[in-house]
mmCIF file of C-alpha atoms in Angstrom:
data_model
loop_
_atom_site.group_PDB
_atom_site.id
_atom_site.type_symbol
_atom_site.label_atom_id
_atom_site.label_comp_id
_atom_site.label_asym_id
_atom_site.label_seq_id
_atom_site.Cartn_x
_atom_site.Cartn_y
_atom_site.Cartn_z
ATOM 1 C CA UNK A 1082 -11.299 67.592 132.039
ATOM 2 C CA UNK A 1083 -14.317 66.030 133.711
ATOM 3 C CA UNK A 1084 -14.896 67.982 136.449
ATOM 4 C CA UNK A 1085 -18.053 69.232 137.979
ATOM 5 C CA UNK A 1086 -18.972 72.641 139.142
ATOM 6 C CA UNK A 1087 -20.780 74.265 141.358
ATOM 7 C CA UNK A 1088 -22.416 78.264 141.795
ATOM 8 C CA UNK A 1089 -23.810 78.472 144.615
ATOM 9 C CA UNK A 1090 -26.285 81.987 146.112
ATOM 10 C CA UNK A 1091 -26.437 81.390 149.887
ATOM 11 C CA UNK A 1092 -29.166 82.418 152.059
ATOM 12 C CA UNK A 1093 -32.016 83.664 149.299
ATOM 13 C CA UNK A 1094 -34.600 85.668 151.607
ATOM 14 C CA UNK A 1095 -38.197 83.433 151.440
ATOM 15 C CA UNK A 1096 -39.771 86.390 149.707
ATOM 16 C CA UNK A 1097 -37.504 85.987 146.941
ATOM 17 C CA UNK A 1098 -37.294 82.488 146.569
ATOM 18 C CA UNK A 1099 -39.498 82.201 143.830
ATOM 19 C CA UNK A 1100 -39.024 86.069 142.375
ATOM 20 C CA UNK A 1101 -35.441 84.629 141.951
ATOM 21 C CA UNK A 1102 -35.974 81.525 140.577
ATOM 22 C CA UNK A 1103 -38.486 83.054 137.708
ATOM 23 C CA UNK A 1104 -35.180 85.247 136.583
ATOM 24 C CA UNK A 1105 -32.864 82.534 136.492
ATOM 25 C CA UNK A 1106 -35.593 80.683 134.240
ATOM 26 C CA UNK A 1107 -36.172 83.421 131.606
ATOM 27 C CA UNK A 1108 -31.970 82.820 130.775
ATOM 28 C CA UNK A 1109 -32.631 79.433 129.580
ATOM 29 C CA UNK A 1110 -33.864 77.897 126.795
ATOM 30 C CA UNK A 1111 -36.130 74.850 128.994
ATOM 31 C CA UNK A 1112 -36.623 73.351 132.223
ATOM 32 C CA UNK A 1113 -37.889 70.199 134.022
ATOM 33 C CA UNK A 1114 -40.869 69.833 136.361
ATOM 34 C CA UNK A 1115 -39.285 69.821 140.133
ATOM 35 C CA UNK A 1116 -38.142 66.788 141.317
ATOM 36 C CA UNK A 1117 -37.011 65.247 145.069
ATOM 37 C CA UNK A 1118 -36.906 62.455 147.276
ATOM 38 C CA UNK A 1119 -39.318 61.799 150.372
ATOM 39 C CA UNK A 1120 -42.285 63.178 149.318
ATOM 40 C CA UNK A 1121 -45.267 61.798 147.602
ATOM 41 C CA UNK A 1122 -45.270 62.639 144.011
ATOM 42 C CA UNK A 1123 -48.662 64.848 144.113
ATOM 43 C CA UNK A 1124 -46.995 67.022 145.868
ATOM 44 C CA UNK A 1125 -44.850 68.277 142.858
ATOM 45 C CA UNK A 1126 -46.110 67.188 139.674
ATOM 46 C CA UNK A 1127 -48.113 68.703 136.972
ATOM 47 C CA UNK A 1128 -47.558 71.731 139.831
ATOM 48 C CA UNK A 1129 -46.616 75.362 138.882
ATOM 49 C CA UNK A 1130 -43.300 76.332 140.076
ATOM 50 C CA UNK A 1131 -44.597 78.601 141.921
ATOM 51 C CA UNK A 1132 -46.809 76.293 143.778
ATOM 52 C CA UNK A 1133 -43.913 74.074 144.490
ATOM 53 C CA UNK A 1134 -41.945 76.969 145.806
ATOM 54 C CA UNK A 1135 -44.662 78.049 147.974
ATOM 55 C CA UNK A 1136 -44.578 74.223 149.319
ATOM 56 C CA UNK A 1137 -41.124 74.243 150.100
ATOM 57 C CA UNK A 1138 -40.984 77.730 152.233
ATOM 58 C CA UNK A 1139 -43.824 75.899 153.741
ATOM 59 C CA UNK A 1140 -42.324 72.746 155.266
ATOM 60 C CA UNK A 1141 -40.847 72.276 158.487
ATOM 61 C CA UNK A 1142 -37.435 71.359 158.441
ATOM 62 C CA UNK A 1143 -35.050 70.811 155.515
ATOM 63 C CA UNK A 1144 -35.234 69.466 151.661
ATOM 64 C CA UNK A 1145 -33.753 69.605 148.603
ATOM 65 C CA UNK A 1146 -35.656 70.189 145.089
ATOM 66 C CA UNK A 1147 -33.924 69.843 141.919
ATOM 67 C CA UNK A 1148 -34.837 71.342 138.219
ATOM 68 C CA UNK A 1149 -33.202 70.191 135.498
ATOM 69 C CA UNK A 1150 -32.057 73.403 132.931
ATOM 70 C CA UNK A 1151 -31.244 73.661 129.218
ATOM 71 C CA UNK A 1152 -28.917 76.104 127.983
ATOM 72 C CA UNK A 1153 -28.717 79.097 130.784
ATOM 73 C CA UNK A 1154 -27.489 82.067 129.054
ATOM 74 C CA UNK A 1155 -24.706 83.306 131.408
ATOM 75 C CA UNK A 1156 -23.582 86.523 128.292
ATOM 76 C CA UNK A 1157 -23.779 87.288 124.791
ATOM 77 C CA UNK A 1158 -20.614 84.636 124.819
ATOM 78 C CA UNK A 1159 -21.246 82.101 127.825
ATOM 79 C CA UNK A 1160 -23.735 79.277 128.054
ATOM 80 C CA UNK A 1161 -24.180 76.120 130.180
ATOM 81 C CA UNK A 1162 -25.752 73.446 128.109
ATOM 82 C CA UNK A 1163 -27.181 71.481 130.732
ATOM 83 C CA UNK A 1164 -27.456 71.663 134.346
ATOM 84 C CA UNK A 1165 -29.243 71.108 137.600
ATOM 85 C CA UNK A 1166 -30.309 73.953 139.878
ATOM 86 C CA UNK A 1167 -31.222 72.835 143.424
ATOM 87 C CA UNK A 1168 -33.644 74.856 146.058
ATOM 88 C CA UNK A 1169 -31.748 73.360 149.334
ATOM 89 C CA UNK A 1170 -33.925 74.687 152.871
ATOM 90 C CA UNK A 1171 -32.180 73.976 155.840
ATOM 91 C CA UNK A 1172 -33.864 75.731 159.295
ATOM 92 C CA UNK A 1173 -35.828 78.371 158.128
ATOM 93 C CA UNK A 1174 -32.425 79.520 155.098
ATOM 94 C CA UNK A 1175 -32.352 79.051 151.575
ATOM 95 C CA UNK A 1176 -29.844 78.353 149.230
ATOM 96 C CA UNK A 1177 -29.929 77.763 145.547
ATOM 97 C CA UNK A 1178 -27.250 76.545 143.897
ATOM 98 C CA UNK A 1179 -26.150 75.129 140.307
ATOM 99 C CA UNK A 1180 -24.324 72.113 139.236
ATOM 100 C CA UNK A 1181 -22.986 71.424 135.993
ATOM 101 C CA UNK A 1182 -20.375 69.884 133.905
ATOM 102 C CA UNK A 1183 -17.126 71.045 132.510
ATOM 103 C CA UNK A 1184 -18.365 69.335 128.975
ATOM 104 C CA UNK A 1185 -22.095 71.772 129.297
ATOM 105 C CA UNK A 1186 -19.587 74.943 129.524
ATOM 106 C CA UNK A 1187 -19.704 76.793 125.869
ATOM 107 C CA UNK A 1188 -18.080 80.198 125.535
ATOM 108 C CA UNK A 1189 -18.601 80.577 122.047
ATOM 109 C CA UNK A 1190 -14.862 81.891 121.685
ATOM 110 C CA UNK A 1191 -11.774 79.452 120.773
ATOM 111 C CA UNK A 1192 -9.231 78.589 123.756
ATOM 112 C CA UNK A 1193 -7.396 76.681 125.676
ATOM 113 C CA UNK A 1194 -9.536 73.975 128.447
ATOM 114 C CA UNK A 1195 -8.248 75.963 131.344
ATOM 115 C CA UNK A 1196 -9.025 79.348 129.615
ATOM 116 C CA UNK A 1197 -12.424 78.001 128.698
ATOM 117 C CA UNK A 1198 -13.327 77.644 132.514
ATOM 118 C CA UNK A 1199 -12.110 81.024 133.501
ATOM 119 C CA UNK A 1200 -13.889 82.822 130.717
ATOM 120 C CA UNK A 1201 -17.307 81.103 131.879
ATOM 121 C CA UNK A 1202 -16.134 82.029 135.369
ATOM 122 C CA UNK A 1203 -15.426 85.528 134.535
ATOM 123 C CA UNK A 1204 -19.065 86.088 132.709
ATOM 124 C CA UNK A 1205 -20.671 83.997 135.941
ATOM 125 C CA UNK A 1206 -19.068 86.248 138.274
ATOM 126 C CA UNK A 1207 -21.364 89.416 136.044
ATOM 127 C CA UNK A 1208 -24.109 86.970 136.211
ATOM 128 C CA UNK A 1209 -24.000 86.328 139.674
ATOM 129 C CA UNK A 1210 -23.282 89.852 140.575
ATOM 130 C CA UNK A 1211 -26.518 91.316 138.804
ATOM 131 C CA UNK A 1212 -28.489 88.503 140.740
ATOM 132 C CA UNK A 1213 -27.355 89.250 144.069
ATOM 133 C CA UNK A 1214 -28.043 93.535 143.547
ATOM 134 C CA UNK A 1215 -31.438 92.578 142.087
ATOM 135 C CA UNK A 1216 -32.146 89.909 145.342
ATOM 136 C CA UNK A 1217 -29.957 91.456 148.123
ATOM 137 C CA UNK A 1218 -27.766 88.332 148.174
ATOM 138 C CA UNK A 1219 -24.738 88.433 150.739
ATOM 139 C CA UNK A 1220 -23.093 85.603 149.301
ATOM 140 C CA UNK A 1221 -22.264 84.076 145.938
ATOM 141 C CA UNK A 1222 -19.742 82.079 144.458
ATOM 142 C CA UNK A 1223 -18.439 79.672 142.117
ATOM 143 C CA UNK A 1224 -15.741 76.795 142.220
ATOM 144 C CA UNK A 1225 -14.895 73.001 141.215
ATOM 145 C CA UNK A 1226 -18.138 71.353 143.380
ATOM 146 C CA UNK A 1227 -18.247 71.498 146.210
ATOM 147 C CA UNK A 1228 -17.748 75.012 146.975
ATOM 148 C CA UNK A 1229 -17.502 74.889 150.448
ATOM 149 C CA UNK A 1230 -14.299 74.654 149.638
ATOM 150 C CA UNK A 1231 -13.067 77.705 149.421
ATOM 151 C CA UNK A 1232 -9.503 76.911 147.963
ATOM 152 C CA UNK A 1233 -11.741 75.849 144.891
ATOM 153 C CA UNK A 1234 -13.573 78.370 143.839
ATOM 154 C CA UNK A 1235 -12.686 80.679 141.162
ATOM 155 C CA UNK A 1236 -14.446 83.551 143.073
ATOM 156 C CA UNK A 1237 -16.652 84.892 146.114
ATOM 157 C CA UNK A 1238 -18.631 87.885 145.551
ATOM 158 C CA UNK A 1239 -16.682 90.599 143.820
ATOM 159 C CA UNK A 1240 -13.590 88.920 144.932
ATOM 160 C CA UNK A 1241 -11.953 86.193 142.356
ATOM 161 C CA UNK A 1242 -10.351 82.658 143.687
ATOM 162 C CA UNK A 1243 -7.972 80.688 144.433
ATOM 163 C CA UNK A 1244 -8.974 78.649 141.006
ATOM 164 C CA UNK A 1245 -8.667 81.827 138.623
ATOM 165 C CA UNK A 1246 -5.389 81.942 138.786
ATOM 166 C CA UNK A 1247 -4.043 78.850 138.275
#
């Protein structure tokens, strides 16, 4: 299995942005400075996330910054090695969404490939879930990237997938 996937939390309030990006943070073990395309360099390095945040909600139109993360801590059993977690404006809407590969997924339990995924799907789905009650989220979900595709995902909110039961 090589495939990529995707969690996605669609339209994060501004005021939140950065509240909600400071949790996600504390579950991992490291992060990168910001990076994008189409802006000069000064305008995101050696700057606090917070800063950079504050820069984004900022600009007109859209953009896409991306943080590299080490080891998010989904549960006591579920981590994601390595991953990249993208602040996407569009309009005056936020999204934030995380992309990662089936070889980061660790479950810390012995099983079968397809069992592997589901059991990281089943701990994102409480991971997501606690994020969206703490942020007042409306949507969430999780599925082989991208997860537009809703015949992909492995759930939508409360709801599980397609993908889960396959």
């Amino acid at each position: 299995m090589n495939e990529m996937y995707e969690l996605l939390f669609e339209g994060v309030d501004k005021t939140d942005l950065f509240p909600m990006l400071e949790f996600i943070l504390s579950k991992t073990k490291s992060h990168s400075e910001f990076t994008t395309m189409g802006f000069p360099v000064d305008v995101y390095h050696e700057k606090t996330d917070k800063e950079v945040v504050e820069f984004i909600t900022k600009l007109e139109g859209g953009c896409i910054f991306i943080k590299r993360l080490t080891d998010l801590r989904v549960s006591d059993t579920s981590t994601i090695s390595n991953l990249a977690l993208r602040i996407v404006k569009y309009q005056d809407l936020f999204d934030i969404d995380m992309v990662f590969n089936y070889s980061d997924i660790s479950v810390g339990l012995y099983c079968s490939e397809n069992e592997r995924v589901e059991w990281l799907m089943y701990n994102l789905q409480g991971f997501s879930y606690n994020i969206s009650k703490r942020f007042n989220l409306k949507l969430y979900c999780a599925g082989v990237e991208p997860t537009c595709d809703e015949e992909m995902r492995y759930f939508t909110n409360e709801k599980i997938g397609p993908m889960m039961a396959r």
